[in-house]
PDB file of C-alpha atoms in Angstrom:
ATOM      1  CA  UNK I  28      12.997  70.459  -8.682  1.00  0.00           C
ATOM      2  CA  UNK I  29      15.328  67.681  -9.912  1.00  0.00           C
ATOM      3  CA  UNK I  30      16.145  67.002  -6.124  1.00  0.00           C
ATOM      4  CA  UNK I  31      12.423  66.785  -5.286  1.00  0.00           C
ATOM      5  CA  UNK I  32      11.664  64.338  -8.158  1.00  0.00           C
ATOM      6  CA  UNK I  33      14.660  62.080  -7.040  1.00  0.00           C
ATOM      7  CA  UNK I  34      13.270  62.150  -3.366  1.00  0.00           C
ATOM      8  CA  UNK I  35       9.826  61.250  -4.632  1.00  0.00           C
ATOM      9  CA  UNK I  36      11.066  58.525  -6.824  1.00  0.00           C
ATOM     10  CA  UNK I  37      13.350  57.136  -3.815  1.00  0.00           C
ATOM     11  CA  UNK I  38      10.482  57.162  -1.569  1.00  0.00           C
ATOM     12  CA  UNK I  39       8.430  55.494  -4.153  1.00  0.00           C
ATOM     13  CA  UNK I  40      11.198  52.893  -4.573  1.00  0.00           C
ATOM     14  CA  UNK I  41      11.072  52.355  -0.608  1.00  0.00           C
ATOM     15  CA  UNK I  42       7.362  52.056  -0.665  1.00  0.00           C
ATOM     16  CA  UNK I  43       7.379  49.541  -3.384  1.00  0.00           C
ATOM     17  CA  UNK I  44       9.970  47.440  -1.562  1.00  0.00           C
ATOM     18  CA  UNK I  45       8.146  47.486   1.898  1.00  0.00           C
ATOM     19  CA  UNK I  46       4.955  46.570   0.106  1.00  0.00           C
ATOM     20  CA  UNK I  47       6.773  43.551  -1.578  1.00  0.00           C
ATOM     21  CA  UNK I  48       8.309  42.485   1.517  1.00  0.00           C
ATOM     22  CA  UNK I  49       4.956  42.794   3.471  1.00  0.00           C
ATOM     23  CA  UNK I  50       2.942  40.941   0.783  1.00  0.00           C
ATOM     24  CA  UNK I  51       5.605  38.252   0.573  1.00  0.00           C
ATOM     25  CA  UNK I  52       5.561  37.805   4.468  1.00  0.00           C
ATOM     26  CA  UNK I  53       1.788  37.484   4.517  1.00  0.00           C
ATOM     27  CA  UNK I  54       2.041  35.144   1.529  1.00  0.00           C
ATOM     28  CA  UNK I  55       4.541  32.722   3.265  1.00  0.00           C
ATOM     29  CA  UNK I  56       2.595  32.883   6.530  1.00  0.00           C
ATOM     30  CA  UNK I  57      -0.934  32.061   4.818  1.00  0.00           C
ATOM     31  CA  UNK I  58       0.819  29.297   2.707  1.00  0.00           C
ATOM     32  CA  UNK I  59       2.431  27.538   5.612  1.00  0.00           C
ATOM     33  CA  UNK I  60      -0.850  27.591   7.487  1.00  0.00           C
ATOM     34  CA  UNK I  61      -2.988  26.319   4.492  1.00  0.00           C
ATOM     35  CA  UNK I  62      -0.651  23.690   3.236  1.00  0.00           C
ATOM     36  CA  UNK I  63      -1.106  21.081   6.019  1.00  0.00           C
ATOM     37  CA  UNK I  64      -4.972  22.032   6.018  1.00  0.00           C
ATOM     38  CA  UNK I  65      -5.015  21.050   2.207  1.00  0.00           C
ATOM     39  CA  UNK I  66      -2.730  18.031   2.747  1.00  0.00           C
ATOM     40  CA  UNK I  67      -5.509  16.794   5.412  1.00  0.00           C
ATOM     41  CA  UNK I  68      -8.267  17.173   3.188  1.00  0.00           C
ATOM     42  CA  UNK I  69      -6.502  15.578  -0.220  1.00  0.00           C
ATOM     43  CA  UNK I  70      -7.264  11.755  -0.116  1.00  0.00           C
ATOM     44  CA  UNK I  71      -4.408   9.421  -0.257  1.00  0.00           C
ATOM     45  CA  UNK I  72      -3.189   8.223  -3.585  1.00  0.00           C
ATOM     46  CA  UNK I  73      -4.628   4.523  -4.264  1.00  0.00           C
ATOM     47  CA  UNK I  74      -2.764   3.585  -7.349  1.00  0.00           C
ATOM     48  CA  UNK I  75       0.817   3.513  -7.233  1.00  0.00           C
ATOM     49  CA  UNK I  76       3.586   2.496  -9.592  1.00  0.00           C
ATOM     50  CA  UNK I  77       3.317  -0.926 -11.582  1.00  0.00           C
ATOM     51  CA  UNK I  78      -0.027  -1.351 -10.749  1.00  0.00           C
ATOM     52  CA  UNK I  79       0.138  -1.251  -7.048  1.00  0.00           C
ATOM     53  CA  UNK I  80      -2.771  -0.702  -5.097  1.00  0.00           C
ATOM     54  CA  UNK I  81      -3.374   0.011  -1.298  1.00  0.00           C
ATOM     55  CA  UNK I  82      -4.463  -2.915   0.829  1.00  0.00           C
ATOM     56  CA  UNK I  83      -8.040  -2.551   2.378  1.00  0.00           C
ATOM     57  CA  UNK I  84     -10.345  -3.593   4.977  1.00  0.00           C
ATOM     58  CA  UNK I  85     -13.673  -5.246   4.031  1.00  0.00           C
ATOM     59  CA  UNK I  86     -15.322  -1.780   3.917  1.00  0.00           C
ATOM     60  CA  UNK I  87     -12.904  -0.435   1.326  1.00  0.00           C
ATOM     61  CA  UNK I  88     -10.865   1.621   3.762  1.00  0.00           C
ATOM     62  CA  UNK I  89      -6.912   1.574   3.636  1.00  0.00           C
ATOM     63  CA  UNK I  90      -5.397  -0.442   6.361  1.00  0.00           C
ATOM     64  CA  UNK I  91      -2.555   1.008   8.064  1.00  0.00           C
ATOM     65  CA  UNK I  92       0.678  -1.460   8.576  1.00  0.00           C
ATOM     66  CA  UNK I  93       0.607  -0.286  12.250  1.00  0.00           C
ATOM     67  CA  UNK I  94      -2.620  -2.019  12.485  1.00  0.00           C
ATOM     68  CA  UNK I  95      -1.621  -5.517  11.102  1.00  0.00           C
ATOM     69  CA  UNK I  96       2.087  -5.266  12.753  1.00  0.00           C
ATOM     70  CA  UNK I  97       0.473  -4.663  16.299  1.00  0.00           C
ATOM     71  CA  UNK I  98      -0.493  -8.745  15.988  1.00  0.00           C
ATOM     72  CA  UNK I  99       2.243 -11.519  17.055  1.00  0.00           C
ATOM     73  CA  UNK I 100       4.760 -12.688  14.564  1.00  0.00           C
ATOM     74  CA  UNK I 101       3.392 -15.472  12.370  1.00  0.00           C
ATOM     75  CA  UNK I 102      -0.012 -13.840  12.083  1.00  0.00           C
ATOM     76  CA  UNK I 103      -1.571 -14.043   8.663  1.00  0.00           C
ATOM     77  CA  UNK I 104      -4.083 -10.914   8.277  1.00  0.00           C
ATOM     78  CA  UNK I 105      -6.719 -11.090   5.467  1.00  0.00           C
ATOM     79  CA  UNK I 106      -7.030  -7.936   3.287  1.00  0.00           C
ATOM     80  CA  UNK I 107      -8.671  -6.981   0.073  1.00  0.00           C
ATOM     81  CA  UNK I 108      -6.157  -6.992  -2.351  1.00  0.00           C
ATOM     82  CA  UNK I 109      -5.617  -6.675  -6.231  1.00  0.00           C
ATOM     83  CA  UNK I 110      -8.912  -6.710  -7.851  1.00  0.00           C
ATOM     84  CA  UNK I 111     -10.621  -6.920  -4.435  1.00  0.00           C
ATOM     85  CA  UNK I 112      -9.350 -10.425  -4.115  1.00  0.00           C
ATOM     86  CA  UNK I 113      -8.961 -11.676  -0.522  1.00  0.00           C
ATOM     87  CA  UNK I 114      -5.166 -11.727   0.210  1.00  0.00           C
ATOM     88  CA  UNK I 115      -3.189 -12.950   3.300  1.00  0.00           C
ATOM     89  CA  UNK I 116      -0.328 -10.565   4.647  1.00  0.00           C
ATOM     90  CA  UNK I 117       1.994 -12.323   7.153  1.00  0.00           C
ATOM     91  CA  UNK I 118       3.764 -10.867   9.967  1.00  0.00           C
ATOM     92  CA  UNK I 119       7.458 -11.970  10.360  1.00  0.00           C
ATOM     93  CA  UNK I 120       9.592 -12.503  13.616  1.00  0.00           C
ATOM     94  CA  UNK I 121      11.340  -9.326  12.799  1.00  0.00           C
ATOM     95  CA  UNK I 122       7.870  -7.539  13.172  1.00  0.00           C
ATOM     96  CA  UNK I 123       7.533  -6.439   9.535  1.00  0.00           C
ATOM     97  CA  UNK I 124       5.360  -7.737   6.863  1.00  0.00           C
ATOM     98  CA  UNK I 125       6.618 -10.361   4.500  1.00  0.00           C
ATOM     99  CA  UNK I 126       7.382  -9.214   0.993  1.00  0.00           C
ATOM    100  CA  UNK I 127       5.129 -11.881  -0.236  1.00  0.00           C
ATOM    101  CA  UNK I 128       1.366 -11.915   0.207  1.00  0.00           C
ATOM    102  CA  UNK I 129      -0.827 -14.989  -0.746  1.00  0.00           C
ATOM    103  CA  UNK I 130      -4.059 -14.827  -2.626  1.00  0.00           C
ATOM    104  CA  UNK I 131      -6.977 -16.555  -0.967  1.00  0.00           C
ATOM    105  CA  UNK I 132      -8.515 -18.175  -3.834  1.00  0.00           C
ATOM    106  CA  UNK I 133      -8.342 -21.872  -4.142  1.00  0.00           C
ATOM    107  CA  UNK I 134      -6.714 -22.846  -7.763  1.00  0.00           C
ATOM    108  CA  UNK I 135      -9.384 -25.610  -7.910  1.00  0.00           C
ATOM    109  CA  UNK I 136     -12.524 -23.869  -8.268  1.00  0.00           C
ATOM    110  CA  UNK I 137     -11.807 -20.348  -6.770  1.00  0.00           C
ATOM    111  CA  UNK I 138     -13.283 -20.867  -3.164  1.00  0.00           C
ATOM    112  CA  UNK I 139     -11.777 -18.790  -0.357  1.00  0.00           C
ATOM    113  CA  UNK I 140     -10.696 -20.532   2.870  1.00  0.00           C
ATOM    114  CA  UNK I 141      -9.140 -19.919   6.041  1.00  0.00           C
ATOM    115  CA  UNK I 142      -5.565 -20.575   7.368  1.00  0.00           C
ATOM    116  CA  UNK I 143      -5.658 -23.368   9.999  1.00  0.00           C
ATOM    117  CA  UNK I 144      -3.124 -22.337  12.787  1.00  0.00           C
ATOM    118  CA  UNK I 145      -3.191 -25.717  14.205  1.00  0.00           C
ATOM    119  CA  UNK I 146      -2.132 -27.677  10.971  1.00  0.00           C
ATOM    120  CA  UNK I 147      -0.272 -24.798   9.698  1.00  0.00           C
ATOM    121  CA  UNK I 148      -2.179 -25.190   6.421  1.00  0.00           C
ATOM    122  CA  UNK I 149      -4.532 -23.178   4.187  1.00  0.00           C
ATOM    123  CA  UNK I 150      -7.377 -25.537   4.060  1.00  0.00           C
ATOM    124  CA  UNK I 151     -10.056 -25.241   1.249  1.00  0.00           C
ATOM    125  CA  UNK I 152     -13.493 -26.489   2.286  1.00  0.00           C
ATOM    126  CA  UNK I 153     -14.993 -26.918  -1.015  1.00  0.00           C
ATOM    127  CA  UNK I 154     -13.195 -30.119  -2.062  1.00  0.00           C
ATOM    128  CA  UNK I 155     -10.518 -30.575   0.431  1.00  0.00           C
ATOM    129  CA  UNK I 156      -7.319 -28.895  -1.195  1.00  0.00           C
ATOM    130  CA  UNK I 157      -4.496 -27.992   1.267  1.00  0.00           C
ATOM    131  CA  UNK I 158      -2.020 -25.825   0.721  1.00  0.00           C
ATOM    132  CA  UNK I 159       1.410 -24.895   2.800  1.00  0.00           C
ATOM    133  CA  UNK I 160       2.440 -21.995   4.665  1.00  0.00           C
ATOM    134  CA  UNK I 161       3.977 -20.508   1.289  1.00  0.00           C
ATOM    135  CA  UNK I 162       0.864 -21.415  -0.832  1.00  0.00           C
ATOM    136  CA  UNK I 163       2.284 -24.396  -2.429  1.00  0.00           C
ATOM    137  CA  UNK I 164      -0.229 -27.675  -3.039  1.00  0.00           C
ATOM    138  CA  UNK I 165       0.102 -30.277  -0.231  1.00  0.00           C
ATOM    139  CA  UNK I 166      -3.043 -32.373  -1.381  1.00  0.00           C
ATOM    140  CA  UNK I 167      -5.333 -31.907  -4.454  1.00  0.00           C
ATOM    141  CA  UNK I 168      -7.733 -31.783  -6.107  1.00  0.00           C
ATOM    142  CA  UNK I 169      -5.843 -28.207  -6.710  1.00  0.00           C
ATOM    143  CA  UNK I 170      -2.782 -28.709  -8.964  1.00  0.00           C
ATOM    144  CA  UNK I 171      -1.486 -25.142  -8.844  1.00  0.00           C
ATOM    145  CA  UNK I 172       0.049 -23.092  -6.085  1.00  0.00           C
ATOM    146  CA  UNK I 173      -1.970 -19.789  -4.955  1.00  0.00           C
ATOM    147  CA  UNK I 174      -1.161 -16.680  -6.428  1.00  0.00           C
ATOM    148  CA  UNK I 175       1.354 -14.432  -4.989  1.00  0.00           C
ATOM    149  CA  UNK I 176       1.484 -10.741  -4.767  1.00  0.00           C
ATOM    150  CA  UNK I 177       4.454  -8.277  -3.691  1.00  0.00           C
ATOM    151  CA  UNK I 178       3.994  -6.477  -0.408  1.00  0.00           C
ATOM    152  CA  UNK I 179       5.560  -3.064   0.409  1.00  0.00           C
ATOM    153  CA  UNK I 180       5.082  -0.857   3.344  1.00  0.00           C
ATOM    154  CA  UNK I 181       5.726   3.110   2.720  1.00  0.00           C
ATOM    155  CA  UNK I 182       4.782   5.503   5.159  1.00  0.00           C
ATOM    156  CA  UNK I 183       2.505   3.096   7.279  1.00  0.00           C
ATOM    157  CA  UNK I 184       0.554   2.164   3.922  1.00  0.00           C
ATOM    158  CA  UNK I 185       0.360  -1.231   2.697  1.00  0.00           C
ATOM    159  CA  UNK I 186       0.934  -1.582  -1.104  1.00  0.00           C
ATOM    160  CA  UNK I 187       0.068  -4.773  -2.984  1.00  0.00           C
ATOM    161  CA  UNK I 188       1.313  -5.271  -6.658  1.00  0.00           C
ATOM    162  CA  UNK I 189       1.366  -7.945  -9.226  1.00  0.00           C
ATOM    163  CA  UNK I 190       3.802 -10.928  -9.053  1.00  0.00           C
ATOM    164  CA  UNK I 191       5.205 -11.177 -12.345  1.00  0.00           C
ATOM    165  CA  UNK I 192       8.606 -12.783 -11.839  1.00  0.00           C
ATOM    166  CA  UNK I 193       9.654 -16.217 -11.430  1.00  0.00           C
ATOM    167  CA  UNK I 194       7.759 -18.182  -8.740  1.00  0.00           C
ATOM    168  CA  UNK I 195      10.133 -18.867  -6.032  1.00  0.00           C
ATOM    169  CA  UNK I 196       8.208 -21.874  -4.831  1.00  0.00           C
ATOM    170  CA  UNK I 197       8.322 -23.529  -8.098  1.00  0.00           C
ATOM    171  CA  UNK I 198      11.132 -21.791 -10.070  1.00  0.00           C
ATOM    172  CA  UNK I 199       9.284 -21.076 -13.098  1.00  0.00           C
ATOM    173  CA  UNK I 200       7.048 -18.483 -14.658  1.00  0.00           C
ATOM    174  CA  UNK I 201       3.829 -18.163 -12.577  1.00  0.00           C
ATOM    175  CA  UNK I 202       0.810 -19.729 -13.930  1.00  0.00           C
ATOM    176  CA  UNK I 203      -1.323 -16.510 -13.258  1.00  0.00           C
ATOM    177  CA  UNK I 204       0.833 -14.177 -15.510  1.00  0.00           C
TER     178      UNK I 204
END
């Protein structure tokens, strides 16, 4: 009788092992099929480290970097940036985005304005302020340069974060910090 018990225990152990292997195989197959589906339906993270946000279009949809990089070098693309402020992103000669974005708000009265490609200036239509390609004042009444933001591209997503370091145009702490 002892032999029968050990055979039953051995067959029970084999059954448990086969059940475990079958269950594990099914779990791996189902998990590998559901993971991409769950990833597809999960919205992208919109706030990153250091207060970074995704650049968006006027409808609030994230803009892929490839869409802006399809434009020729020197192009200035307008996106919704930090706190919804209009921000210019610049396509460089290396077909990448410049690490600095320029906020499109006049420092005189806060008007928004276009980039004038012919004059290579930002020109405010409200009171005539002019800014060079870097956002420094060329002509007043504005007396402060345009705000800067950091621009980073990660996996075709454009991340904008606050500029808190020394302003490279003036060599001093930014006025907007």
